[in-house]
mmCIF file of C-alpha atoms in Angstrom:
data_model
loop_
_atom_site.group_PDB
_atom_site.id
_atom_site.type_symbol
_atom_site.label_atom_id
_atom_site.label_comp_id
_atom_site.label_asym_id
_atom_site.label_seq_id
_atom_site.Cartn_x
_atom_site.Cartn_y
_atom_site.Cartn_z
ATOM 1 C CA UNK A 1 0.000 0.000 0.000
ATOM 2 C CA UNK A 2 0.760 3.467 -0.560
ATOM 3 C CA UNK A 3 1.901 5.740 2.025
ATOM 4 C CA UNK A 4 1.006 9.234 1.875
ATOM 5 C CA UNK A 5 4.577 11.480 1.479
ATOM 6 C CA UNK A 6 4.822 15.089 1.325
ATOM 7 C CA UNK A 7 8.120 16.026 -1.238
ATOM 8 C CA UNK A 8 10.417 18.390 0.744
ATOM 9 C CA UNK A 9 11.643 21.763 -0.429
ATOM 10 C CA UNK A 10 15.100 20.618 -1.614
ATOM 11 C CA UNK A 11 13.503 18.319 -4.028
ATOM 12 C CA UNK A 12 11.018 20.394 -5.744
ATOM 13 C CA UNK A 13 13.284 20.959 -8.563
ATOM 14 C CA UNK A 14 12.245 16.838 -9.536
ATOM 15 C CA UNK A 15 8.821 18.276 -10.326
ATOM 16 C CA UNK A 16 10.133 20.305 -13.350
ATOM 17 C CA UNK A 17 11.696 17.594 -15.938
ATOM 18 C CA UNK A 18 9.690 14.189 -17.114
ATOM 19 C CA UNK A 19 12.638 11.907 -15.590
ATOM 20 C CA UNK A 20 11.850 13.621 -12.162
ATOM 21 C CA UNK A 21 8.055 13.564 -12.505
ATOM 22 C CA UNK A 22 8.634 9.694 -13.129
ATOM 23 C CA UNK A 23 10.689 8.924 -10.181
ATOM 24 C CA UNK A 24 8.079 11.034 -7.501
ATOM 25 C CA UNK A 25 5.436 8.704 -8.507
ATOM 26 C CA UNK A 26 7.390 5.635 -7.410
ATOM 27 C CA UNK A 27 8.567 7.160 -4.219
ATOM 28 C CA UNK A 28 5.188 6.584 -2.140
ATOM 29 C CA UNK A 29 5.556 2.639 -2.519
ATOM 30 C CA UNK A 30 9.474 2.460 -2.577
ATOM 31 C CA UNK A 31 8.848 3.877 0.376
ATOM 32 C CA UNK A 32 6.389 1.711 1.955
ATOM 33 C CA UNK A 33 8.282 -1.552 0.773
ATOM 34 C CA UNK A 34 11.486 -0.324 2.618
ATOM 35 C CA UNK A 35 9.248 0.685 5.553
ATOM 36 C CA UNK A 36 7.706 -2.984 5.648
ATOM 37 C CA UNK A 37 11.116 -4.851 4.855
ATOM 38 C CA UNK A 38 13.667 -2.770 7.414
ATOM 39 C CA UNK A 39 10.417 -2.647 10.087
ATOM 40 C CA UNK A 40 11.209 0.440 10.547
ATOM 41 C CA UNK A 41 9.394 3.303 12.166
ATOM 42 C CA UNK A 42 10.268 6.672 9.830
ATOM 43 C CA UNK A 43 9.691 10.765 10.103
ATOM 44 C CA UNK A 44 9.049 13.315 8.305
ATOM 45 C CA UNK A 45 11.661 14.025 5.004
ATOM 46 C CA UNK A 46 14.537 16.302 5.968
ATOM 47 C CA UNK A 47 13.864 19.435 3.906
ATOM 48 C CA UNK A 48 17.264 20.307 2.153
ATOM 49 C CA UNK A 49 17.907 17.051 0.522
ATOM 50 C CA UNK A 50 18.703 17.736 -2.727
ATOM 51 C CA UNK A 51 19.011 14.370 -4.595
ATOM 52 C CA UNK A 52 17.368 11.592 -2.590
ATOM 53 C CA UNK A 53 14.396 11.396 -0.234
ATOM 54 C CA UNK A 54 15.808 11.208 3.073
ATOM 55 C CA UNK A 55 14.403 10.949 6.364
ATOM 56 C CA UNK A 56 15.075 10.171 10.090
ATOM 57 C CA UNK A 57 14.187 6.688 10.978
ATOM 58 C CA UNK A 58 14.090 3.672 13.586
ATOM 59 C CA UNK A 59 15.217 0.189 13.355
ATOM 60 C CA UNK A 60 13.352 -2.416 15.867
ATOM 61 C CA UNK A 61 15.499 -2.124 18.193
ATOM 62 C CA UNK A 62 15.342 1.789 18.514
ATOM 63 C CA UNK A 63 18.594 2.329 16.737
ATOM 64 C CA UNK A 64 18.335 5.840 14.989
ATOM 65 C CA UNK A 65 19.055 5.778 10.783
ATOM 66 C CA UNK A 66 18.598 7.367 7.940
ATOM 67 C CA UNK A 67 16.569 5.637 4.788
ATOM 68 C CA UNK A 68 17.433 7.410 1.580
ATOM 69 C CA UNK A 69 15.269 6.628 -1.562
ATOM 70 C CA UNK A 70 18.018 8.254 -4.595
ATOM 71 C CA UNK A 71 17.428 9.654 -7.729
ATOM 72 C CA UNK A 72 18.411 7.385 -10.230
ATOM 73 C CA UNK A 73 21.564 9.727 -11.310
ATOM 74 C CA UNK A 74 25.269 8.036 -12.383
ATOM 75 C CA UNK A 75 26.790 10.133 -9.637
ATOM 76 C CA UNK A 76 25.460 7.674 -6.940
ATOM 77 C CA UNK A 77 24.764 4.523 -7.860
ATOM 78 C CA UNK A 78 28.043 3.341 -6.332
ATOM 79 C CA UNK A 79 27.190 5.180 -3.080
ATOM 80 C CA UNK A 80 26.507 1.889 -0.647
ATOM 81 C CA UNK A 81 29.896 0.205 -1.963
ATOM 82 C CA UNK A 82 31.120 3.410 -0.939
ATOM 83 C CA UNK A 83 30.074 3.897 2.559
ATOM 84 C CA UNK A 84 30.503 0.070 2.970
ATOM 85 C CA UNK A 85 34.487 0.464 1.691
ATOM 86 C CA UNK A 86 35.262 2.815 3.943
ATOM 87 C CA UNK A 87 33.371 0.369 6.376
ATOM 88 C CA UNK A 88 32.795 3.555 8.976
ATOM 89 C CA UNK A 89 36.159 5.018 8.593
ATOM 90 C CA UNK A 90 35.142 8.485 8.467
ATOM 91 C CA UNK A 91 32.148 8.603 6.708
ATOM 92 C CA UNK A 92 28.635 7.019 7.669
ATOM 93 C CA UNK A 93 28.263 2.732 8.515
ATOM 94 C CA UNK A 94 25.949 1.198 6.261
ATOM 95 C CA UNK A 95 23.330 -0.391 7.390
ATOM 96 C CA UNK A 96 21.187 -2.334 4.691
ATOM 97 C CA UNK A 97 21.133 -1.746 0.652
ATOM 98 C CA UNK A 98 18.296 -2.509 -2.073
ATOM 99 C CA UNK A 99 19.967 -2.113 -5.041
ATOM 100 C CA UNK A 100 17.005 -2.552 -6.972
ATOM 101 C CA UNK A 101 15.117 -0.006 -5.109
ATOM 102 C CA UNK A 102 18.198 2.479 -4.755
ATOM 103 C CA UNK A 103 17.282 2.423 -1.207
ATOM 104 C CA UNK A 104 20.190 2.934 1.599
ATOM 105 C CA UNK A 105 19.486 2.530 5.473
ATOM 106 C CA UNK A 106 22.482 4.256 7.263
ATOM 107 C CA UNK A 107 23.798 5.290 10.122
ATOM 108 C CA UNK A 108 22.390 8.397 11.603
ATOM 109 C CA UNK A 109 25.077 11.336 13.176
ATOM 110 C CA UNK A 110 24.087 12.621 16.233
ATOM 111 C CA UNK A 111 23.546 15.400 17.258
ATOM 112 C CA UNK A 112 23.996 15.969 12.847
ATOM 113 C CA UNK A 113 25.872 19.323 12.851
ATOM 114 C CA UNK A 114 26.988 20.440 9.575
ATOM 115 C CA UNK A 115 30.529 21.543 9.453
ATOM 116 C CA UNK A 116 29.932 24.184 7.948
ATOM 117 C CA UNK A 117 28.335 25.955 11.263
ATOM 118 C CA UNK A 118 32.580 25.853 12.626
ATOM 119 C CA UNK A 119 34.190 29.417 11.717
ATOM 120 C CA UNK A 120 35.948 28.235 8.324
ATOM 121 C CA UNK A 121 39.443 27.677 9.686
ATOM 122 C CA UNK A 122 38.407 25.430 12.127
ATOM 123 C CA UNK A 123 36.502 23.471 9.788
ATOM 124 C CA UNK A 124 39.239 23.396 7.209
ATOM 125 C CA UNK A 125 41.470 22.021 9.907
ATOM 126 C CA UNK A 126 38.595 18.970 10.783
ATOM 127 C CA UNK A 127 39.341 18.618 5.922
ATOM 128 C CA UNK A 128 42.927 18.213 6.255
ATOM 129 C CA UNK A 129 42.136 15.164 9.132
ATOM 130 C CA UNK A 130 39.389 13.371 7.441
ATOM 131 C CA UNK A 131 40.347 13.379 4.143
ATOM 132 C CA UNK A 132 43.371 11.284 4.240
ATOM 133 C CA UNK A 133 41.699 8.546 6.173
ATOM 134 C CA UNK A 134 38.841 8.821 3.058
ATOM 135 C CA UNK A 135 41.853 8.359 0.398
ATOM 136 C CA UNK A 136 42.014 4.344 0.017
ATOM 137 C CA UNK A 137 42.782 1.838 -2.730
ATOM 138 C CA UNK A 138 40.076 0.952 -4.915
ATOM 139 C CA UNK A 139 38.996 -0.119 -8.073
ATOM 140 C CA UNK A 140 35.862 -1.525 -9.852
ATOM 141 C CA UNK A 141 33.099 -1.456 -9.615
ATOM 142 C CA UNK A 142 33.733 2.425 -9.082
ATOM 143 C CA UNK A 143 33.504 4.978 -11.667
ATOM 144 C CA UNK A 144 37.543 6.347 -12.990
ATOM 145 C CA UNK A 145 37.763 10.133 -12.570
ATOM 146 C CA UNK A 146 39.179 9.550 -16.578
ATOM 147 C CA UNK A 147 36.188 7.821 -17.484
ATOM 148 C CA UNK A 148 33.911 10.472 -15.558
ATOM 149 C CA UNK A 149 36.266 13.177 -17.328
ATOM 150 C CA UNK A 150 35.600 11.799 -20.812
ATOM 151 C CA UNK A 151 31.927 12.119 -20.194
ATOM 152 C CA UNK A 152 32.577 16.191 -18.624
ATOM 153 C CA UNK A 153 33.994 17.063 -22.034
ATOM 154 C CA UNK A 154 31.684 15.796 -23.861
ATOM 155 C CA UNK A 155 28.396 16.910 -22.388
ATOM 156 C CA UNK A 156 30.110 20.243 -21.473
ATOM 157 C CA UNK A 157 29.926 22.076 -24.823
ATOM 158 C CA UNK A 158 26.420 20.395 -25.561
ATOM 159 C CA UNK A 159 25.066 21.320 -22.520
ATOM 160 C CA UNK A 160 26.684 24.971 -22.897
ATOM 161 C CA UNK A 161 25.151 25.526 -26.240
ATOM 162 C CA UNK A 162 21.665 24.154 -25.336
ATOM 163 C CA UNK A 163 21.636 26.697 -22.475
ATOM 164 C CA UNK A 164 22.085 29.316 -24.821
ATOM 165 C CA UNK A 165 25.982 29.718 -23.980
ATOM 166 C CA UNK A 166 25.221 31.365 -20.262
ATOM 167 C CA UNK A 167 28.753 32.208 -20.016
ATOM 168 C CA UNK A 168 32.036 33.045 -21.977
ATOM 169 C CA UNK A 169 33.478 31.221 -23.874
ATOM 170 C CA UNK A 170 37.004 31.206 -22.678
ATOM 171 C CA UNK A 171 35.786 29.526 -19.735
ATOM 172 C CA UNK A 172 34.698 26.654 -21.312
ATOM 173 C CA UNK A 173 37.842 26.500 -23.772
ATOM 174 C CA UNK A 174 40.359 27.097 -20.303
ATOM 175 C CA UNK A 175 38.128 23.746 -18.826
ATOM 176 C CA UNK A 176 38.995 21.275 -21.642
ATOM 177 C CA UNK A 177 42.250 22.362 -21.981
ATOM 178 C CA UNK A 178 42.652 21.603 -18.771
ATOM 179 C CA UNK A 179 41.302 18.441 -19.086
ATOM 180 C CA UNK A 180 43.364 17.055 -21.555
ATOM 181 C CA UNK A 181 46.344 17.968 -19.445
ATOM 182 C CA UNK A 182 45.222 16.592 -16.034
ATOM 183 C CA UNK A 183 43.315 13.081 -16.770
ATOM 184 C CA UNK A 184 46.380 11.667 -18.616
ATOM 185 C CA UNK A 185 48.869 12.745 -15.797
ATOM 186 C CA UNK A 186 47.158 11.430 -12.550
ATOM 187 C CA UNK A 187 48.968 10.195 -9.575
ATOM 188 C CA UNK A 188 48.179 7.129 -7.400
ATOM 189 C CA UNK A 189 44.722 6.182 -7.502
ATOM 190 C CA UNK A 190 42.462 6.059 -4.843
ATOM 191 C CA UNK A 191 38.778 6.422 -3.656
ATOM 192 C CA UNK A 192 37.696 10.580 -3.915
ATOM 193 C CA UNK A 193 34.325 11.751 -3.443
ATOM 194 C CA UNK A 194 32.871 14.444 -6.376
ATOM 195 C CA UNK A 195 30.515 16.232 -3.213
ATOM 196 C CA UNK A 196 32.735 16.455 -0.368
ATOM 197 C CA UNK A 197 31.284 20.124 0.901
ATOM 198 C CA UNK A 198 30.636 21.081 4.171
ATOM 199 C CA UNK A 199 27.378 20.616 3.884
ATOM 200 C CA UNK A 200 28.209 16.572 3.734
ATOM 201 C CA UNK A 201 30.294 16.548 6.713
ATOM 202 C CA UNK A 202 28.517 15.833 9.850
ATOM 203 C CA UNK A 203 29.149 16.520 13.763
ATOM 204 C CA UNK A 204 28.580 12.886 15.284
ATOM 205 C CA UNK A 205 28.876 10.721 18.548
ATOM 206 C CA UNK A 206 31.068 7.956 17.554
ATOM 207 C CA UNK A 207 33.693 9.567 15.679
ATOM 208 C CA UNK A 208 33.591 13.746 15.357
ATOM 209 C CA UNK A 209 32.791 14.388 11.866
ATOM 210 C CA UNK A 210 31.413 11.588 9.611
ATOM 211 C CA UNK A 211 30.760 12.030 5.463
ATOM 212 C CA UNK A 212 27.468 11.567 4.248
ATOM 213 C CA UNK A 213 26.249 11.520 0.757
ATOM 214 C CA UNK A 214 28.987 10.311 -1.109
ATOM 215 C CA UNK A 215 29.750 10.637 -4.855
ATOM 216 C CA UNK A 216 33.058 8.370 -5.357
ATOM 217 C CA UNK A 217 35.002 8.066 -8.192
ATOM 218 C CA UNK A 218 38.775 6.334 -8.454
ATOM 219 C CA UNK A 219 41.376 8.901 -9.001
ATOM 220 C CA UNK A 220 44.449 11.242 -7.726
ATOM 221 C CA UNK A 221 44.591 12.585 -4.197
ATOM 222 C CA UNK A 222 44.636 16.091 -5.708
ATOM 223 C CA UNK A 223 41.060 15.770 -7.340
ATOM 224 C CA UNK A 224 39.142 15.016 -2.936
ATOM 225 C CA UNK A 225 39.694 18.140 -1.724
ATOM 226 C CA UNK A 226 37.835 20.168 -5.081
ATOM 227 C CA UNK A 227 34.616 20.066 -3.605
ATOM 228 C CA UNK A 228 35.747 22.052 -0.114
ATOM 229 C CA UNK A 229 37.635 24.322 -2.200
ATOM 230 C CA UNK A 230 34.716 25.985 -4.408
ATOM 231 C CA UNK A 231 31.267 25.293 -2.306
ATOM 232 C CA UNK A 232 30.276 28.266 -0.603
ATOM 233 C CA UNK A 233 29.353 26.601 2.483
ATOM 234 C CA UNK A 234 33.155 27.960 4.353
ATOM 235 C CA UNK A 235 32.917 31.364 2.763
ATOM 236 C CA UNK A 236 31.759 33.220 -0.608
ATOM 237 C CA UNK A 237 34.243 35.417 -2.246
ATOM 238 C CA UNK A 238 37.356 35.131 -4.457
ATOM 239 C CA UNK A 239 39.976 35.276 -1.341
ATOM 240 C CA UNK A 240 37.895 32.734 1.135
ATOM 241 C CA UNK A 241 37.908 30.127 -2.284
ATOM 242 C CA UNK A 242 41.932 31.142 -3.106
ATOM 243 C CA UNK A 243 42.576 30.531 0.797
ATOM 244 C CA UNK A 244 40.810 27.352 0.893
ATOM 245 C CA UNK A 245 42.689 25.747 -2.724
ATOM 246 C CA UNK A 246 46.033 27.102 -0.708
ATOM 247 C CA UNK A 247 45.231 25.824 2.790
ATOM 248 C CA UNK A 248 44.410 22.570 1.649
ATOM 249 C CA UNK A 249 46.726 21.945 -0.808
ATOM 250 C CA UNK A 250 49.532 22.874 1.180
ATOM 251 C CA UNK A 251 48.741 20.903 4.481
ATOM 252 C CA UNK A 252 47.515 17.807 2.591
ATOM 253 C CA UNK A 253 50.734 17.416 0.850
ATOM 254 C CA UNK A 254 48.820 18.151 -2.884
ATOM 255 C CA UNK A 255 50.186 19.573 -6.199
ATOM 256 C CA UNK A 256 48.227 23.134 -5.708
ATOM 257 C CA UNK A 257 47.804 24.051 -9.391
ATOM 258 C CA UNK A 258 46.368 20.509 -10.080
ATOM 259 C CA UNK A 259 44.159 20.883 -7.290
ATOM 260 C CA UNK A 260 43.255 24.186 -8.960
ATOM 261 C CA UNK A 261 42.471 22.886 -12.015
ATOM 262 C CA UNK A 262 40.558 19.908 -11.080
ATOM 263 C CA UNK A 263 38.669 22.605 -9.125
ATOM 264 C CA UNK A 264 37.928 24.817 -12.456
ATOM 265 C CA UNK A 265 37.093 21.357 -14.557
ATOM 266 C CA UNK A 266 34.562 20.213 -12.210
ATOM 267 C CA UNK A 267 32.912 22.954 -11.239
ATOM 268 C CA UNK A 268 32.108 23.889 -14.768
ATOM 269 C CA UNK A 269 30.992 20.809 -15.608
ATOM 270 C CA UNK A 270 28.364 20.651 -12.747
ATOM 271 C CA UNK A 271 27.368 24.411 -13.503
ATOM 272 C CA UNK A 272 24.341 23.169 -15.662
ATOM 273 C CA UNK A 273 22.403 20.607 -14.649
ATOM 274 C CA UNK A 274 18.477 19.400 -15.788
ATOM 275 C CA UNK A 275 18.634 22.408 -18.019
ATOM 276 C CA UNK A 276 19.174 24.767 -15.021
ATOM 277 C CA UNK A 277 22.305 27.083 -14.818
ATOM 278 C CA UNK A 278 24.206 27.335 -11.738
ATOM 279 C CA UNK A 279 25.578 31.141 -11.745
ATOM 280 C CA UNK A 280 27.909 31.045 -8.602
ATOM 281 C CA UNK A 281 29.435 27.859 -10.282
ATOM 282 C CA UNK A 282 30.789 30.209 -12.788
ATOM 283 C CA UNK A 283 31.489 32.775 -10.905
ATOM 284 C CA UNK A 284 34.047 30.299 -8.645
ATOM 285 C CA UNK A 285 35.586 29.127 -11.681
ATOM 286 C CA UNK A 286 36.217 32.793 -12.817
ATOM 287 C CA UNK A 287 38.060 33.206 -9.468
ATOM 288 C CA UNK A 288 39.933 30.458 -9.516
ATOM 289 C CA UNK A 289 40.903 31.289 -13.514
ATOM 290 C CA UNK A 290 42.648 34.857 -11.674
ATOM 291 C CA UNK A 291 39.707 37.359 -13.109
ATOM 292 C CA UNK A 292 39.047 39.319 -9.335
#
């Protein structure tokens, strides 16, 4: 049977393309076949989750979790092997996993703070511990960050034209020239994560700050700490994103302009997504390029 779900703010966007529409219908059954295989007891959605349906729950023996219903994107379909590689090492345990469902029970932090709410130094200094311990061997069935790459420069131009070229470009040209440089020169491979902001780093009993919501790929060291580098989460102008790509790359032991560029690449590449442009995406990878 159907359960009755409302669909939280940070999900609205789902409503807008035919893919999204699609998936909302199956959510109030997903949802109740979890619910009836986990026996779990589950609460309202949290409101900013932007690309799953997550909310708080209860196993049967009152342990808290999470049970996130994803959106059937690339980006996280290796998400469980994720969280179960790193086997609690700094990021969430996994619980339980329906592939077929893409439904994840996990661990829930508590009390949940975002890192993000630490005045940015301190927070950059909890970065430089956890993401070592996140940096480990691995290889299929995850994603390479060449493979991933290849797929960047190819959509990037496409998408850029079919949004009516919503910025210059030089930007885009300065991206794939990039590319071609980076992806053929990586270092040692090991598992990074494509959404490591501090938004997705969490204040938590058992260790103190545990990663949630992982994207992994398989590539170099100096592709993990992108994501920290350009979110706005730690600070929004072009000397709090310059202090970040120098902080970090100098007290993780990372090639700075490689970190740089990995930064530009990516963040371009996510700047237009479902048809929707992302303006402060290009605005960080103007910064980073040297233009204020």
């Amino acid at each position: 049977m159907a359960v009755e779900l409302e669909i939280p703010e940070g999900l609205r966007w789902t409503e807008r393309v035919p893919a999204g529409r699609e998936w909302l219908a199956t959510l109030p059954d997903r949802l109740a076949e979890c619910v009836r295989r986990w026996e779990l007891r589950v609460g309202p959605p949290f409101p900013y989750a932007f690309a799953s349906l997550a909310m708080p729950a209860e196993l049967p023996d009152g342990t808290p979790a999470v049970l996130k219903l994803q959106y059937p994107d690339d980006d996280s379909v290796h998400e469980a092997t994720a969280l179960a590689h790193w086997a609690g090492r700094g990021a969430i345990r996994l619980l339980a996993h329906d592939a077929e469902r893409r439904a994840l029970l996990v661990e829930r932090c508590v009390p949940g703070t975002p890192l993000h709410q630490l005045p940015p130094d301190r927070a950059l200094d909890a970065v430089v511990e956890l993401l070592p311990r996140l940096q480990v061997p691995a290889g299929p069935p995850f994603t390479t960050l060449a493979e991933e790459a290849a797929g960047w420069a190819e959509r990037m131009p496409v998408n850029w034209e079919r949004a009516n070229r919503p910025y210059e470009q030089r930007l885009l040209d300065a991206a794939l020239g990039l590319l071609a440089d980076l992806v053929p020169s990586q270092g040692e491979q090991v598992l990074v994560n494509q959404d490591l902001h501090a938004g997705n780093v969490l204040w938590a009993s058992r260790e103190p700050w545990l990663v949630i919501d992982p994207k992994p790929l398989v590539g170099e060291r100096e592709f993990a700490p992108m994501p920290m580098v350009r979110g706005a989460e730690l600070g929004r102008s072009p000397a709090a994103v310059r202090h970040r790509l120098g902080r970090l790359s100098a007290e993780l032991g990372l090639d700075r302009e490689r970190v740089r560029g990995w930064a530009i690449v990516h963040t371009l590449a996510w700047s237009i997504g479902e048809g929707q442009v992302f303006p402060h995406q290009v605005e960080v990878v103007r910064w980073l390029l040297g233009d204020e």
